[in-house]
Amino acid sequence: MIVPLCAMALVALQVLRFHAWLFSQPVLVHARDEGYIAAFALRMLEGRMLPYVDAVSQRGPLLYYGVAWMGHLFDPLTWMPVRAMSVLAIGGSLTATSLAAWLARRPLTAAVAALAGACVYFISMEAYDALGLSGEHLLNAFLLAAFCCLVVALRRERHVPSPGWLFAAGALTSCAALSKHFGLVGHLPFGLWVLAAAWREGAPPRARRVAVGAYAAGAVIPIAALLVRYAAASELGALHYWLIVYTRDIYMAPLDYPGYRAEVYRQWLVHNILAIGAGLTLAASGFTRLLTAAPLATPEPRSLRDRVRDRVRASIRAYDEHGFVLCASVMAVIGILVCNATLRGFPHYAIVVVPWCGLLLGEVVTAHLGESPRGGVRVLAQVLVLVPGAALFLLGSSQLLARYRADQRADRLWLDDRYWTDAQLRQMCAEMDPYARRGERIFVWGFAPVFYVGCGRRPATRYLMTTYPSGFVPWFRATKAEDDARAVPGSRAQLLADLETTKPRVILDVPSSMDNRSMDHYETLGAYLHEHYCRGKTVLASTLYARRTDEGACPPGTEP
């Protein structure tokens, strides 16, 4: 047991070391996603603490609540709330993954899963995908925490499952769904395990009802609480639209061209065939526990109906006995098949699969060493298994950290420079200074929310990414008519109402971030811009507009 403990301690210390450096600045890891999440939290802190009302996006509400709550602890005009939430989500995911295996009395599985997850996050994937704050990491933290509760509640030595732990498991699984939609599928394997355990031989009928009812009650309460909160604010329509309707009717609309979905899915399979094959193979190793379950022996001949019934009962017993492995297998398969359901192919979508494949890999290794003699030989076998992975993780993550520290010495304060470098960000902030001081409101037209918190300015409208009022669906080319059809209904009028209420000192037009769609591209929006603002400098293909004085004059350095 000492060898797996040392491996997990190494992962924990290196992850803490890495995040300590991220906190030392703090830095931005993913320019677009973290940029808008940080601005979203700002809007919530100043508004009604209601996602989809204070600010809009189609991701789960708990992601935004988490960063907004961190905004009470840290300066919300910095990246600290995002970094703090990132530590909790990524650290919580890795910890809960290992803890679930440890609670299931599988120490080697726990160590292998920890090393596998850490190697993927810190070596295999790009930092902006693996280490940036995303709904996938928060989903994993909740889902694996629910798995831990199930492992405790459904231990075989318990004659009756623990209702309290089952309630917590149901609640945490629903919290995962409220972090990202994919979390909802966790109720399938978890619920099956609860049912299989509730029907253990000799369990009293009342205990069965209590077990199932406890998990169901826990699953319902977070969702019911969210619905009550929005109903009390008379905003159920906003909740329904942004959680369901927008993705279904607009975000997925460009995929409706004949043959497009099949072609995109084929390309995704081709580019990821090795990873998909490895994941499905690991999952198949878990499903063998179910397929090889033997019915109870009976002396007399049995009819086909009786044999089918015996097979079903044997499968239920197997799911109860091997629920740990089977839950991981089901989640791995569903994750592989569903994580790219939107057909965008973003690498961070695969994060939802990583912990489950790590656990299954650990189970394969544990089964392989299962016949090893105890004592020194077994310890040596564990060392031979874990040391290469630990060395790979330590070397790869240390090199990554050294590279980032070199960037820090070169005065680069963020990791994601695919769109703008830190020097360019500071240049843009300096251009705003004569017109809008730190803490004042600005509006950024485009898919460039990094300029809000990055420049220490507050967002003037709920549309932190103007993909919604423009009708632009990243990253698909479209005609003006298609843009108009895909614009969120009423969003352009709502945008103008927000701008008229807050009267931001600066509007920054960043057409390059939205496939060259300028604010001028839309008649009513362009008319408002030129009526109330004067044109300033164009920097980095972005044009700054300063608000006219009350008398209608242009501020110094700008022109009509």
XYZ file of C-alpha atoms in Angstrom:
560
model
C 0.000 0.000 0.000
C 2.942 2.314 0.584
C 3.900 2.407 -3.112
C 0.447 3.552 -4.356
C 0.349 6.136 -1.552
C 3.708 7.545 -2.636
C 2.547 7.763 -6.252
C -0.623 9.641 -5.284
C 1.350 11.956 -2.996
C 3.692 12.777 -5.888
C 0.735 13.682 -8.106
C -0.828 15.819 -5.375
C 2.377 17.727 -4.627
C 3.160 18.405 -8.287
C -0.395 19.548 -9.028
C -0.270 21.880 -6.013
C 3.122 23.163 -7.135
C 1.792 23.915 -10.603
C -1.328 25.668 -9.351
C 0.719 27.646 -6.817
C 2.552 29.142 -9.774
C -0.746 29.868 -11.545
C -1.891 31.670 -8.392
C 1.317 33.678 -8.083
C 0.295 36.071 -10.885
C -2.565 35.003 -11.427
C -2.550 34.061 -15.101
C -5.147 33.498 -17.782
C -5.080 29.970 -19.194
C -7.883 30.028 -21.808
C -8.449 33.450 -23.372
C -11.994 32.981 -24.643
C -13.584 30.588 -22.177
C -12.032 31.943 -18.986
C -12.377 35.476 -20.316
C -16.138 35.221 -20.612
C -16.576 33.133 -17.429
C -14.784 35.812 -15.392
C -16.891 38.562 -16.979
C -20.016 36.458 -16.405
C -19.225 36.321 -12.682
C -18.832 40.113 -12.641
C -22.301 40.544 -14.112
C -23.787 38.153 -11.552
C -22.127 39.917 -8.628
C -23.615 43.227 -9.781
C -26.996 41.782 -10.720
C -29.425 39.235 -9.345
C -27.023 36.251 -9.134
C -29.007 34.626 -11.934
C -27.186 33.007 -14.852
C -28.988 33.552 -18.196
C -30.476 36.774 -16.803
C -27.479 38.811 -15.621
C -25.402 37.324 -18.451
C -26.074 34.658 -21.057
C -24.457 31.467 -22.301
C -25.584 27.900 -22.867
C -23.385 26.171 -20.279
C -24.538 24.844 -16.899
C -25.368 27.369 -14.154
C -23.154 25.913 -11.394
C -20.031 26.828 -13.378
C -21.002 30.498 -13.184
C -22.231 30.330 -9.607
C -18.893 28.850 -8.539
C -16.806 31.647 -10.056
C -19.235 34.304 -8.771
C -18.930 32.928 -5.237
C -15.146 33.059 -5.596
C -15.608 36.706 -6.566
C -16.654 37.353 -2.957
C -13.272 36.053 -1.770
C -10.970 37.534 -4.421
C -10.902 40.696 -6.532
C -13.378 39.959 -9.358
C -11.504 42.339 -11.668
C -8.586 39.864 -11.694
C -8.275 36.240 -12.804
C -8.142 35.054 -9.159
C -11.785 33.853 -8.955
C -11.297 31.777 -12.113
C -7.987 30.342 -10.897
C -9.461 29.469 -7.490
C -12.390 27.680 -9.093
C -10.015 25.899 -11.456
C -7.988 24.550 -8.528
C -11.147 23.260 -6.852
C -12.486 21.665 -10.039
C -9.284 20.018 -11.331
C -7.958 19.141 -7.885
C -11.380 17.893 -6.819
C -11.656 15.707 -9.912
C -8.238 14.085 -9.457
C -8.773 13.641 -5.719
C -12.246 12.140 -6.040
C -11.063 9.745 -8.751
C -8.368 8.280 -6.524
C -10.545 8.440 -3.421
C -13.296 6.401 -5.074
C -10.837 3.593 -5.843
C -9.269 3.838 -2.401
C -12.652 3.590 -0.696
C -13.343 0.536 -2.852
C -10.144 -0.974 -1.392
C -8.298 -0.749 -4.696
C -5.120 1.214 -3.804
C -3.220 0.313 -6.974
C -6.188 1.350 -9.114
C -6.263 4.661 -7.226
C -2.591 5.333 -7.965
C -2.811 4.349 -11.641
C -5.914 6.534 -12.147
C -4.213 9.510 -10.492
C -1.112 9.175 -12.666
C -3.144 8.614 -15.838
C -5.297 11.688 -15.257
C -2.337 13.877 -14.318
C -0.338 12.777 -17.388
C -3.273 13.585 -19.680
C -3.917 17.008 -18.143
C -0.308 18.152 -17.768
C 1.408 16.456 -20.721
C -0.880 15.074 -23.428
C -3.311 17.990 -23.802
C -2.585 21.642 -24.437
C -2.674 23.717 -21.261
C -5.569 25.912 -22.414
C -7.734 22.820 -22.882
C -6.592 20.710 -19.926
C -5.835 23.303 -17.240
C -8.270 26.058 -18.156
C -11.509 26.235 -16.190
C -14.288 24.396 -17.978
C -17.597 22.767 -17.230
C -15.979 19.378 -17.896
C -13.646 19.654 -14.902
C -16.431 20.793 -12.583
C -18.691 18.012 -13.880
C -15.967 15.447 -13.161
C -15.471 16.765 -9.627
C -19.177 16.393 -8.805
C -19.614 13.085 -10.628
C -16.590 11.431 -9.030
C -17.629 12.762 -5.616
C -21.008 11.099 -6.205
C -19.161 7.908 -7.139
C -17.286 8.044 -3.825
C -20.612 8.276 -1.986
C -21.946 5.275 -3.894
C -18.869 3.207 -3.086
C -19.398 3.872 0.628
C -23.182 3.416 0.525
C -23.182 0.155 -1.438
C -20.338 -1.772 0.153
C -21.020 -5.485 0.077
C -20.687 -5.889 3.823
C -23.662 -3.576 4.296
C -26.801 -5.665 4.415
C -28.819 -2.533 3.609
C -27.450 0.427 1.542
C -26.908 3.669 3.471
C -29.710 6.185 2.662
C -27.631 9.211 3.652
C -24.778 8.394 1.309
C -27.246 7.517 -1.458
C -28.975 10.875 -1.029
C -25.599 12.626 -1.336
C -24.744 10.590 -4.442
C -27.996 11.528 -6.170
C -27.587 15.207 -5.290
C -23.969 15.371 -6.474
C -24.826 13.644 -9.747
C -27.508 16.248 -10.456
C -25.004 18.980 -9.552
C -22.743 17.488 -12.231
C -25.620 17.812 -14.719
C -26.056 21.454 -13.682
C -22.365 22.027 -14.404
C -22.550 20.532 -17.899
C -25.401 18.689 -19.571
C -23.394 15.479 -19.971
C -23.503 14.925 -16.210
C -27.123 13.840 -16.506
C -26.047 10.476 -17.980
C -24.361 9.641 -14.678
C -27.776 8.770 -13.280
C -27.936 5.767 -15.637
C -25.033 3.634 -14.305
C -25.336 5.009 -10.773
C -29.076 4.386 -10.665
C -28.618 0.841 -11.943
C -26.094 0.139 -9.197
C -28.482 1.492 -6.574
C -31.290 -0.727 -7.888
C -29.051 -3.795 -8.040
C -27.817 -3.231 -4.486
C -31.316 -2.528 -3.164
C -32.464 -5.935 -4.414
C -29.790 -7.892 -2.589
C -30.989 -11.215 -1.361
C -32.681 -10.907 2.003
C -33.053 -7.106 1.927
C -36.365 -6.036 3.552
C -38.883 -4.444 1.132
C -38.930 -1.239 3.166
C -35.126 -0.952 3.011
C -35.297 -1.310 -0.758
C -37.814 1.510 -1.052
C -35.795 3.724 1.262
C -32.561 3.157 -0.710
C -34.115 3.948 -4.076
C -36.106 6.843 -2.632
C -33.028 8.367 -0.997
C -31.066 8.395 -4.260
C -34.072 9.716 -6.207
C -34.720 12.463 -3.633
C -31.099 13.564 -3.778
C -31.246 13.626 -7.580
C -34.400 15.751 -7.637
C -33.597 18.365 -4.988
C -30.809 20.355 -6.762
C -32.870 20.587 -9.951
C -36.023 21.468 -8.024
C -34.156 24.150 -6.071
C -32.921 25.700 -9.317
C -36.440 25.698 -10.785
C -37.869 27.291 -7.630
C -35.173 29.996 -7.727
C -35.981 30.909 -11.328
C -39.729 30.630 -10.809
C -39.496 33.046 -7.885
C -37.650 35.491 -10.167
C -40.172 34.881 -12.995
C -37.295 33.777 -15.235
C -38.113 30.148 -16.000
C -38.323 31.070 -19.673
C -34.706 32.285 -19.667
C -33.540 29.127 -17.932
C -35.321 26.891 -20.447
C -34.136 28.866 -23.454
C -30.432 28.960 -22.620
C -30.166 25.442 -21.207
C -32.139 23.693 -23.963
C -33.568 25.756 -26.807
C -30.490 27.718 -27.883
C -28.279 24.638 -28.264
C -31.001 22.660 -30.002
C -32.267 25.321 -32.422
C -29.306 27.630 -33.055
C -25.969 26.196 -31.908
C -26.615 22.969 -33.814
C -28.260 24.639 -36.831
C -25.135 24.828 -39.069
C -24.803 21.048 -38.831
C -28.042 20.492 -40.752
C -26.428 20.639 -44.189
C -26.844 17.252 -45.977
C -24.058 14.839 -45.098
C -22.204 17.342 -42.904
C -22.776 15.585 -39.576
C -21.644 12.215 -40.927
C -18.492 13.710 -42.440
C -17.519 15.628 -39.287
C -18.121 12.553 -37.136
C -16.056 10.413 -39.533
C -13.139 12.856 -39.346
C -13.350 12.896 -35.556
C -13.222 9.100 -35.453
C -10.255 8.964 -37.849
C -8.241 11.562 -35.929
C -8.931 9.940 -32.557
C -9.140 6.272 -33.495
C -6.327 5.126 -31.176
C -7.682 6.927 -28.116
C -11.242 5.785 -28.849
C -10.126 2.200 -29.396
C -8.102 2.163 -26.187
C -11.014 3.582 -24.198
C -13.532 1.109 -25.585
C -11.137 -1.775 -24.959
C -10.751 -0.746 -21.320
C -14.528 -0.483 -21.008
C -14.963 -3.930 -22.559
C -12.678 -5.369 -19.900
C -15.164 -4.143 -17.320
C -18.235 -5.471 -19.087
C -16.798 -8.990 -18.963
C -17.711 -8.993 -15.258
C -21.357 -8.751 -16.278
C -21.240 -11.202 -19.167
C -19.482 -13.936 -17.208
C -21.852 -13.822 -14.242
C -23.092 -17.373 -13.609
C -26.717 -18.118 -12.659
C -27.288 -20.053 -9.465
C -27.032 -23.783 -10.029
C -30.330 -25.667 -10.175
C -30.609 -29.476 -10.340
C -33.735 -29.809 -12.501
C -34.076 -28.861 -16.188
C -35.196 -25.271 -16.762
C -37.437 -23.738 -19.384
C -36.187 -20.932 -21.636
C -38.211 -18.425 -19.631
C -36.652 -19.623 -16.384
C -33.157 -19.524 -17.874
C -33.694 -15.943 -19.059
C -34.979 -14.984 -15.616
C -31.975 -16.634 -13.980
C -29.632 -14.789 -16.328
C -31.264 -11.462 -15.464
C -30.956 -12.199 -11.760
C -27.340 -13.205 -12.219
C -26.678 -9.945 -14.061
C -28.285 -7.975 -11.243
C -26.102 -9.753 -8.688
C -23.052 -9.097 -10.868
C -23.871 -5.396 -11.144
C -24.194 -5.234 -7.381
C -20.933 -7.110 -6.831
C -18.925 -5.370 -9.578
C -20.725 -2.017 -9.624
C -17.467 -0.077 -9.272
C -16.022 -1.444 -12.521
C -19.322 -1.515 -14.409
C -20.156 2.119 -13.581
C -16.723 3.145 -14.847
C -17.225 1.083 -18.020
C -20.653 2.557 -18.766
C -19.426 6.117 -18.164
C -16.369 5.527 -20.372
C -18.452 4.184 -23.270
C -21.103 6.898 -23.023
C -18.410 9.540 -22.668
C -16.544 8.365 -25.759
C -19.720 8.234 -27.850
C -21.382 11.413 -26.565
C -18.615 13.837 -25.548
C -18.406 15.178 -29.115
C -22.184 15.260 -29.656
C -21.983 18.902 -30.792
C -19.411 17.807 -33.423
C -17.014 20.657 -32.673
C -14.157 18.308 -31.787
C -12.693 20.549 -29.062
C -10.098 18.503 -27.112
C -11.449 19.524 -23.703
C -14.660 17.621 -24.471
C -12.694 14.407 -23.828
C -11.969 15.446 -20.241
C -15.221 13.759 -19.170
C -13.768 10.382 -20.220
C -10.339 10.679 -18.581
C -11.115 9.653 -14.954
C -13.201 6.645 -15.958
C -10.587 5.312 -18.373
C -7.970 5.919 -15.679
C -9.942 3.796 -13.222
C -10.402 1.048 -15.802
C -6.689 1.088 -16.621
C -6.007 0.716 -12.920
C -8.356 -2.258 -12.764
C -6.559 -3.938 -15.668
C -3.194 -3.439 -13.954
C -4.562 -4.659 -10.627
C -6.014 -7.779 -12.256
C -2.680 -8.472 -13.963
C -0.836 -8.270 -10.636
C -3.573 -10.114 -8.769
C -1.620 -13.359 -8.688
C 1.631 -11.757 -7.570
C 2.976 -13.089 -4.267
C 2.550 -10.838 -1.297
C 5.457 -9.142 0.403
C 8.581 -7.860 -1.295
C 7.799 -9.291 -4.717
C 4.415 -7.605 -4.798
C 5.922 -4.281 -3.742
C 8.550 -4.627 -6.468
C 5.823 -5.342 -9.034
C 3.944 -2.189 -7.977
C 7.144 -0.153 -8.220
C 7.789 -1.446 -11.746
C 4.241 -0.500 -12.743
C 4.049 2.948 -11.143
C 7.572 4.371 -11.410
C 7.585 4.833 -15.224
C 4.273 6.707 -15.116
C 5.389 8.784 -12.140
C 8.693 9.643 -13.824
C 6.907 10.606 -17.060
C 4.488 12.854 -15.186
C 7.201 14.468 -13.061
C 9.487 15.128 -16.030
C 6.756 16.373 -18.361
C 5.018 18.634 -15.845
C 8.338 20.044 -14.582
C 9.382 20.951 -18.128
C 6.004 22.571 -18.706
C 6.304 24.597 -15.519
C 9.859 25.639 -16.408
C 8.667 26.876 -19.791
C 5.891 28.915 -18.234
C 8.249 30.426 -15.691
C 10.511 31.480 -18.552
C 7.491 33.144 -20.152
C 6.857 34.907 -16.855
C 10.373 36.290 -16.796
C 9.773 37.518 -20.346
C 6.762 39.448 -18.976
C 4.113 37.194 -20.496
C 1.323 36.900 -17.991
C -0.887 34.270 -19.586
C -0.618 30.929 -21.282
C -3.081 31.221 -24.158
C -1.658 33.523 -26.834
C -3.504 32.017 -29.812
C -5.442 35.264 -30.295
C -3.616 38.060 -28.430
C -0.335 38.151 -26.551
C -0.143 39.731 -23.142
C 1.732 42.703 -24.585
C -1.079 43.257 -27.079
C -3.641 43.074 -24.291
C -1.783 45.746 -22.317
C -1.572 47.898 -25.434
C -5.327 47.735 -25.895
C -5.943 48.499 -22.227
C -3.702 51.558 -22.485
C -5.729 52.819 -25.455
C -8.875 52.664 -23.296
C -7.368 54.528 -20.350
C -8.161 58.099 -21.533
C -11.834 57.224 -21.948
C -12.654 54.489 -19.410
C -10.785 54.009 -16.133
C -10.347 50.709 -14.324
C -13.690 49.532 -12.963
C -15.778 51.512 -15.482
C -18.008 49.836 -18.035
C -17.098 48.988 -21.586
C -18.702 46.883 -24.299
C -16.759 44.493 -26.536
C -18.354 43.566 -29.835
C -17.103 40.163 -30.959
C -15.904 36.938 -29.403
C -13.245 38.657 -27.289
C -14.427 38.795 -23.649
C -10.818 38.717 -22.434
C -10.742 42.526 -22.647
C -13.183 42.917 -19.741
C -11.328 41.444 -16.779
C -8.033 41.538 -18.694
C -8.266 45.334 -18.730
C -10.010 45.615 -15.361
C -13.246 46.923 -16.909
C -16.813 45.879 -16.177
C -19.107 44.518 -18.906
C -21.924 46.835 -19.900
C -24.343 44.184 -21.163
C -25.409 40.602 -20.634
C -23.997 39.667 -24.051
C -20.364 39.000 -23.192
C -19.965 37.225 -26.515
C -21.930 38.880 -29.268
C -22.367 35.635 -31.147
C -25.901 35.630 -29.729
C -27.264 38.940 -31.115
C -25.195 38.653 -34.302
C -26.380 35.137 -35.178
C -22.802 33.979 -35.751
C -22.307 30.336 -34.712
C -18.606 29.571 -34.169
C -16.924 28.567 -36.405
C -19.176 28.277 -39.421
C -19.342 30.605 -42.386
C -22.817 31.970 -43.091
C -24.639 34.549 -45.153
C -26.146 37.719 -43.696
C -29.602 36.172 -44.019
C -28.475 33.089 -42.081
C -27.000 35.306 -39.365
C -30.276 37.194 -39.033
C -32.234 33.939 -38.802
C -29.919 32.540 -36.105
C -29.797 35.647 -33.929
C -31.377 35.001 -30.539
C -34.931 36.391 -30.745
C -35.104 39.893 -29.276
C -31.370 39.937 -28.493
C -30.488 42.960 -30.626
C -33.184 45.094 -29.023
C -32.118 43.813 -25.593
C -28.490 44.645 -26.360
C -29.388 48.217 -27.290
C -31.515 48.529 -24.142
C -28.583 47.326 -22.011
C -26.232 49.792 -23.694
C -28.661 52.661 -23.238
C -29.029 51.788 -19.544
C -25.327 51.438 -18.734
C -23.908 53.905 -21.324
C -20.436 52.317 -21.489
C -17.579 54.770 -21.906
C -15.948 52.616 -24.619
C -17.124 50.195 -27.280
C -14.412 47.969 -28.710
C -15.252 46.515 -32.121
C -13.248 43.287 -32.675
C -14.569 41.866 -35.976
C -11.593 39.516 -36.417
C -12.810 37.475 -33.440
C -16.102 36.747 -35.207
C -15.127 35.984 -38.803
C -14.938 39.686 -39.713
C -18.426 40.609 -38.534
C -18.188 44.207 -37.391
C -20.890 45.931 -35.376
C -21.434 48.004 -38.508
C -22.465 44.781 -40.259
C -25.880 45.034 -38.557
C -27.930 48.113 -39.468
C -29.636 48.979 -36.179
C -26.534 48.238 -34.122
C -24.279 50.213 -36.445
C -26.662 53.168 -36.384
C -26.630 53.208 -32.573
C -22.824 53.000 -32.547
C -22.324 56.021 -34.780
C -25.061 58.056 -33.138
C -23.606 57.801 -29.633
C -19.893 57.097 -30.163
C -16.918 58.546 -31.985
C -14.234 56.528 -33.701
C -10.803 56.321 -32.081
C -7.708 54.353 -32.960
C -7.657 50.990 -34.688
C -5.257 48.689 -32.882
C -4.706 44.992 -33.672
C -7.564 45.072 -36.206
C -9.872 46.307 -33.416
C -11.472 49.733 -33.430
C -12.047 51.730 -30.273
C -15.117 53.966 -29.992
C -15.513 56.528 -27.194
C -18.912 57.776 -26.046
C -19.882 61.284 -27.046
C -20.259 63.936 -24.374
C -23.724 64.965 -23.180
C -23.533 67.799 -25.715
C -22.823 65.310 -28.517
C -19.185 66.284 -28.988
C -16.457 63.737 -29.696
C -13.835 63.207 -26.962
C -10.252 64.280 -27.777
C -8.451 61.861 -30.051
C -11.634 60.612 -31.719
C -13.666 61.606 -34.748
C -17.268 61.097 -35.928
